[in-house]
PDB file of C-alpha atoms in Angstrom:
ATOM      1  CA  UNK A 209     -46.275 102.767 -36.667  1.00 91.00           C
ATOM      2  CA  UNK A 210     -43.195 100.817 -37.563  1.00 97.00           C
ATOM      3  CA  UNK A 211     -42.744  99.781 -41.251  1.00 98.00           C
ATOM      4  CA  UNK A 212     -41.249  96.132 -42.708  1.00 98.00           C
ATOM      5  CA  UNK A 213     -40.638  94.183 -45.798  1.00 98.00           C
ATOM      6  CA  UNK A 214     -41.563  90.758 -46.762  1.00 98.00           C
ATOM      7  CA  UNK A 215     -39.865  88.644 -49.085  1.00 97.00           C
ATOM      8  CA  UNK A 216     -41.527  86.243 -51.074  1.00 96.00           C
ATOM      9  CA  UNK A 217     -40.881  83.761 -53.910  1.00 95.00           C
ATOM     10  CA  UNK A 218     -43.684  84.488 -56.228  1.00 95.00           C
ATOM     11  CA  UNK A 219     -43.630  80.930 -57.330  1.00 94.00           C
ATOM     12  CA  UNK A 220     -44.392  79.835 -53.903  1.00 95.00           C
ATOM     13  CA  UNK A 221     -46.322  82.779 -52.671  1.00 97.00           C
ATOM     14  CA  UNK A 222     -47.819  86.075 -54.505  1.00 97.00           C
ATOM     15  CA  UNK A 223     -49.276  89.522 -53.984  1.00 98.00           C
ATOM     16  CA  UNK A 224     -51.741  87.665 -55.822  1.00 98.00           C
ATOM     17  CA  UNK A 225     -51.613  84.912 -53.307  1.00 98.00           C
ATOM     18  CA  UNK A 226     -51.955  86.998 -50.495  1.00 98.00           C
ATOM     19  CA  UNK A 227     -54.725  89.479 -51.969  1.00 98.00           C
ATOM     20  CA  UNK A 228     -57.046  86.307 -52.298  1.00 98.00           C
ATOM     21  CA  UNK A 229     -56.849  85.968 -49.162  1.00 98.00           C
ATOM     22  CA  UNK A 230     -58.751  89.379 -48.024  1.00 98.00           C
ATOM     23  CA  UNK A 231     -58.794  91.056 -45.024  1.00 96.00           C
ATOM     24  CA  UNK A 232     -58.301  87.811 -42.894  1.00 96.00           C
ATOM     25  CA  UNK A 233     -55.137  88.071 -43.978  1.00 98.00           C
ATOM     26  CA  UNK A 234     -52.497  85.382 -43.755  1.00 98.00           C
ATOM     27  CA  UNK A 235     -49.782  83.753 -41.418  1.00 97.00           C
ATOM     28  CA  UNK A 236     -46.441  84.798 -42.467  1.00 98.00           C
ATOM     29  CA  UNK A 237     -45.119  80.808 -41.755  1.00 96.00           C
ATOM     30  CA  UNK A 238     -42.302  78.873 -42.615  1.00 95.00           C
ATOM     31  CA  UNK A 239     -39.657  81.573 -41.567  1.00 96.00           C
ATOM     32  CA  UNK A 240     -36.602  79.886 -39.969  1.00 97.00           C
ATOM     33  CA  UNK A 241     -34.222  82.550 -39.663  1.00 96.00           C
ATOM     34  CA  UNK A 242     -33.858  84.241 -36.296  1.00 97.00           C
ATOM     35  CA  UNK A 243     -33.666  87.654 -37.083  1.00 97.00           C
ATOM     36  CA  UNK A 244     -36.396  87.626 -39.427  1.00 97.00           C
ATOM     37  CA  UNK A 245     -38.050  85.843 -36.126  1.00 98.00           C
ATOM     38  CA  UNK A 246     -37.087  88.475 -34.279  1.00 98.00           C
ATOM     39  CA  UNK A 247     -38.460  91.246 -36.415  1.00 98.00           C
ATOM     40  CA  UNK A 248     -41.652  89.733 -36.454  1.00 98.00           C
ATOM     41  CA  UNK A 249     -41.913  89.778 -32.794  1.00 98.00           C
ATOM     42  CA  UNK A 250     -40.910  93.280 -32.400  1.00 98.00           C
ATOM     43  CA  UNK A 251     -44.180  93.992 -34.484  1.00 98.00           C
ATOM     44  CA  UNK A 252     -47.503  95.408 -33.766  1.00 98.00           C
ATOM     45  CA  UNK A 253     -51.287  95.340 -35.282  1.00 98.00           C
ATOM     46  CA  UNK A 254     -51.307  98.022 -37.874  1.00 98.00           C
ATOM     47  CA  UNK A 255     -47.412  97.970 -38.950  1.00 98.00           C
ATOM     48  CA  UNK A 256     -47.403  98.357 -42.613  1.00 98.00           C
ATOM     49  CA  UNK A 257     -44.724  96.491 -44.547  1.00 98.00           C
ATOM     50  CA  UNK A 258     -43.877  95.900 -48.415  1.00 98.00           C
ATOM     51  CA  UNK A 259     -44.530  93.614 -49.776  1.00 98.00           C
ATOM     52  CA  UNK A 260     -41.629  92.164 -52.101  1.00 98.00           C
ATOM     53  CA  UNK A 261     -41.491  89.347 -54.878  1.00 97.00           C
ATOM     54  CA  UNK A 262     -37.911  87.737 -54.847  1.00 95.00           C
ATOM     55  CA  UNK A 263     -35.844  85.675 -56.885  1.00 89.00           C
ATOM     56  CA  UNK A 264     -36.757  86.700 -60.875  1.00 88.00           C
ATOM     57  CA  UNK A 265     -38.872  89.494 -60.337  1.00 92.00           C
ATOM     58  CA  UNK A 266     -36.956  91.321 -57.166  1.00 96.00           C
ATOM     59  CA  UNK A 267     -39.457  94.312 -56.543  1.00 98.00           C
ATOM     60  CA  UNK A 268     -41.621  95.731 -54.270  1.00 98.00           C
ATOM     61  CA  UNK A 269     -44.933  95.251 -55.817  1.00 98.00           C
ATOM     62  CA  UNK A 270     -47.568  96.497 -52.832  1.00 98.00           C
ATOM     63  CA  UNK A 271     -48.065  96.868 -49.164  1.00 98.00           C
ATOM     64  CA  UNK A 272     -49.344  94.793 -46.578  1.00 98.00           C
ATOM     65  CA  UNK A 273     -50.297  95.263 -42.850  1.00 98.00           C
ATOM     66  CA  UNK A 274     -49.933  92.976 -39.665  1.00 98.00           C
ATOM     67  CA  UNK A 275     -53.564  91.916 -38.889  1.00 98.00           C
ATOM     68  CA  UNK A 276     -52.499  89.560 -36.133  1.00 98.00           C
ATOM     69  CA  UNK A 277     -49.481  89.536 -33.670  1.00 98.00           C
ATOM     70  CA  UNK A 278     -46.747  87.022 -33.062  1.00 98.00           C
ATOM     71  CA  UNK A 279     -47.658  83.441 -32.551  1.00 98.00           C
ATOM     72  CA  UNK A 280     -46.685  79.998 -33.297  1.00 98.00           C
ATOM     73  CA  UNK A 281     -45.863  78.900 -36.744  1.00 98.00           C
ATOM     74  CA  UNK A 282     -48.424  76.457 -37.620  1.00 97.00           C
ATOM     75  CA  UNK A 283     -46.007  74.611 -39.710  1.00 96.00           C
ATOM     76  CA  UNK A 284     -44.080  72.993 -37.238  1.00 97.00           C
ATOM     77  CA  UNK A 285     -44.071  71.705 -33.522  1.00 96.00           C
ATOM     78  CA  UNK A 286     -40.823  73.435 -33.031  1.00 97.00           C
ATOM     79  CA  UNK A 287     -41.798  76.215 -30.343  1.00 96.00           C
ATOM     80  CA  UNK A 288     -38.526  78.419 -31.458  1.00 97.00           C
ATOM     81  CA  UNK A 289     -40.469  79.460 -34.257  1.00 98.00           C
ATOM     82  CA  UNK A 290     -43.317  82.079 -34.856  1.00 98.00           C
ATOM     83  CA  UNK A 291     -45.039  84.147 -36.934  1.00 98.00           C
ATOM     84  CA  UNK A 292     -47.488  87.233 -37.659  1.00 98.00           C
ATOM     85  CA  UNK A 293     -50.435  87.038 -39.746  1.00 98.00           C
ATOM     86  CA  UNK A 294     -50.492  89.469 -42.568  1.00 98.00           C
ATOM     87  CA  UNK A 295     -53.050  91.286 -45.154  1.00 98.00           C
ATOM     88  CA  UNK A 296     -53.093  92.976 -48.489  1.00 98.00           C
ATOM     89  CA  UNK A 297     -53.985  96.915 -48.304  1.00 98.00           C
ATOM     90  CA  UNK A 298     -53.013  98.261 -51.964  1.00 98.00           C
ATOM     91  CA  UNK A 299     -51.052  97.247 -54.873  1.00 98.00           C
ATOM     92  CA  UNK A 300     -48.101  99.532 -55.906  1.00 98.00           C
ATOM     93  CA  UNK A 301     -49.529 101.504 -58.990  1.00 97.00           C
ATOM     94  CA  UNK A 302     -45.698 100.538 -60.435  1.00 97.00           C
ATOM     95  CA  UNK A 303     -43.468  97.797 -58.833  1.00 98.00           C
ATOM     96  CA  UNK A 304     -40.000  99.366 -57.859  1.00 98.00           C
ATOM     97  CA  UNK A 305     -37.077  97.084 -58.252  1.00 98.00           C
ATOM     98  CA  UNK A 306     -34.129  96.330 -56.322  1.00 97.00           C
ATOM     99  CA  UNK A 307     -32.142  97.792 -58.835  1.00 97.00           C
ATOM    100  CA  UNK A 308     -34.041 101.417 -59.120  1.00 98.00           C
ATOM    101  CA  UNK A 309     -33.412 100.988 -55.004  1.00 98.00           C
ATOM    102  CA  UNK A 310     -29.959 100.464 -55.417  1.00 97.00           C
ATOM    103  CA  UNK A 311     -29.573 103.476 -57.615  1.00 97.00           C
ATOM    104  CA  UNK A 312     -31.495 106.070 -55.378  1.00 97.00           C
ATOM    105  CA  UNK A 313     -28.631 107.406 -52.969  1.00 97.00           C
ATOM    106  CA  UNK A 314     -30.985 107.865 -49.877  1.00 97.00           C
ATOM    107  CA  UNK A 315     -31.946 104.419 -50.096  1.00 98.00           C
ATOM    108  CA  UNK A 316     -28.027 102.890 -49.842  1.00 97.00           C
ATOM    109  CA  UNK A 317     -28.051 101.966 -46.283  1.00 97.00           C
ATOM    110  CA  UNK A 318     -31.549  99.939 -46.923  1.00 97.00           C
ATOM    111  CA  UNK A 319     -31.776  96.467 -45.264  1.00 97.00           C
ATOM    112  CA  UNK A 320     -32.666  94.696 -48.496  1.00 97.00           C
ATOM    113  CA  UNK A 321     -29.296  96.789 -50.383  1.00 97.00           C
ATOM    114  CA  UNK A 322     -27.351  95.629 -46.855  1.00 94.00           C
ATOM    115  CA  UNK A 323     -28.835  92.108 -46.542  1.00 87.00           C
ATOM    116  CA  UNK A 324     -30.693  91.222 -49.515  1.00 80.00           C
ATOM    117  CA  UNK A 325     -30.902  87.855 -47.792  1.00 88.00           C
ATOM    118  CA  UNK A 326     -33.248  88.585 -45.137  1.00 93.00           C
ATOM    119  CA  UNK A 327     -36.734  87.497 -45.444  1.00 95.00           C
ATOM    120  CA  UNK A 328     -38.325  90.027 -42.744  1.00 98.00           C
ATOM    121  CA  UNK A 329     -36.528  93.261 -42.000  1.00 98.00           C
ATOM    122  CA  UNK A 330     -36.877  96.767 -40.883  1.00 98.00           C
ATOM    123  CA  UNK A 331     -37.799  99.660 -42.940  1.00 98.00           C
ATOM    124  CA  UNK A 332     -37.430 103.217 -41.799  1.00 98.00           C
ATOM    125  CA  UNK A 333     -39.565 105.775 -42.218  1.00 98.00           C
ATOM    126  CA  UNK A 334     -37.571 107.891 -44.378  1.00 98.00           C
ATOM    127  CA  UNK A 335     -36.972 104.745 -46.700  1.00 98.00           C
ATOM    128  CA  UNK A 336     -40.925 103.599 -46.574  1.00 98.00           C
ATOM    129  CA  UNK A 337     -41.834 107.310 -47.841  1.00 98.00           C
ATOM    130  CA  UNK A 338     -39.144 107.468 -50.578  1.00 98.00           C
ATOM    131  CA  UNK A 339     -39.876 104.067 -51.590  1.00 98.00           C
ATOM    132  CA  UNK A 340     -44.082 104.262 -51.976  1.00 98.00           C
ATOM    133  CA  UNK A 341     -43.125 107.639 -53.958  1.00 98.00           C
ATOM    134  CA  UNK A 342     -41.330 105.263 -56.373  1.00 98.00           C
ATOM    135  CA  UNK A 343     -43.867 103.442 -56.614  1.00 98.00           C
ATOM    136  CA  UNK A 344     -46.645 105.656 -57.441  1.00 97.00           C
ATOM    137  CA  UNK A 345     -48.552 105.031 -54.221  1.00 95.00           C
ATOM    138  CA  UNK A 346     -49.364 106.861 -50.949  1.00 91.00           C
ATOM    139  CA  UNK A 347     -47.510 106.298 -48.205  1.00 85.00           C
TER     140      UNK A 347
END
């Protein structure tokens, strides 16, 4: 299993958001940077990813797993651009913020302390573990 992280404005999209929509699950649309692109094509059914509300809030708040495998983005016609389907699995018991990441040493080489810009991005295993422990829930 590979792990990820999703960024999300809350305003636009929430854990609530995506909770309500069960275990259908959700596209993951409207991403128009390549590497985030790229991520999401690299992933598989079953990948688990955090799920993180950006902007004000800037914590991970729960976890979320790819339900459906790269595809077009249904928001546009432009065929550069795709997208996986995602769906809630558990809320974090306690959200962890960016800057209780920050401060944890093991975590300083973190895609979202490297590139906090990055809407999709990598996770390692070693980060996903220290990370859910944070956060009060099993990895």
């Amino acid at each position: 299993m590979t792990y990820w992280l999703f960024k999300s404005e809350p305003s636009t999209w929430s854990w609530e958001d995506q909770v309500a929509k069960g275990a259908a699950g959700e596209q993951w649309d409207g991403v128009r940077n390549y590497q985030a692109r790229n991520n999401m094509r690299l992933m598989k059914l079953g990948d688990r990813g955090f799920f993180y509300h950006s902007q004000k809030d800037k914590a991970v708040v729960g976890i979320v797993e790819v339900c459906a495998e790269s595809h077009p983005d249904s928001t546009t016609d432009d065929p550069r651009w795709e997208c996986v389907d995602i769906r809630a699995v558990v809320p974090f018991a306690r959200a962890v913020t960016l800057a209780e990441i920050k401060e944890h040493p093991e975590l300083a080489e973190m895609a979202l302390v490297k590139n906090t810009r990055l809407s999709v991005q990598p996770v390692t295993e070693a980060e996903w573990k220290i990370v859910c422990d944070m956060g009060g829930t099993a990895p």
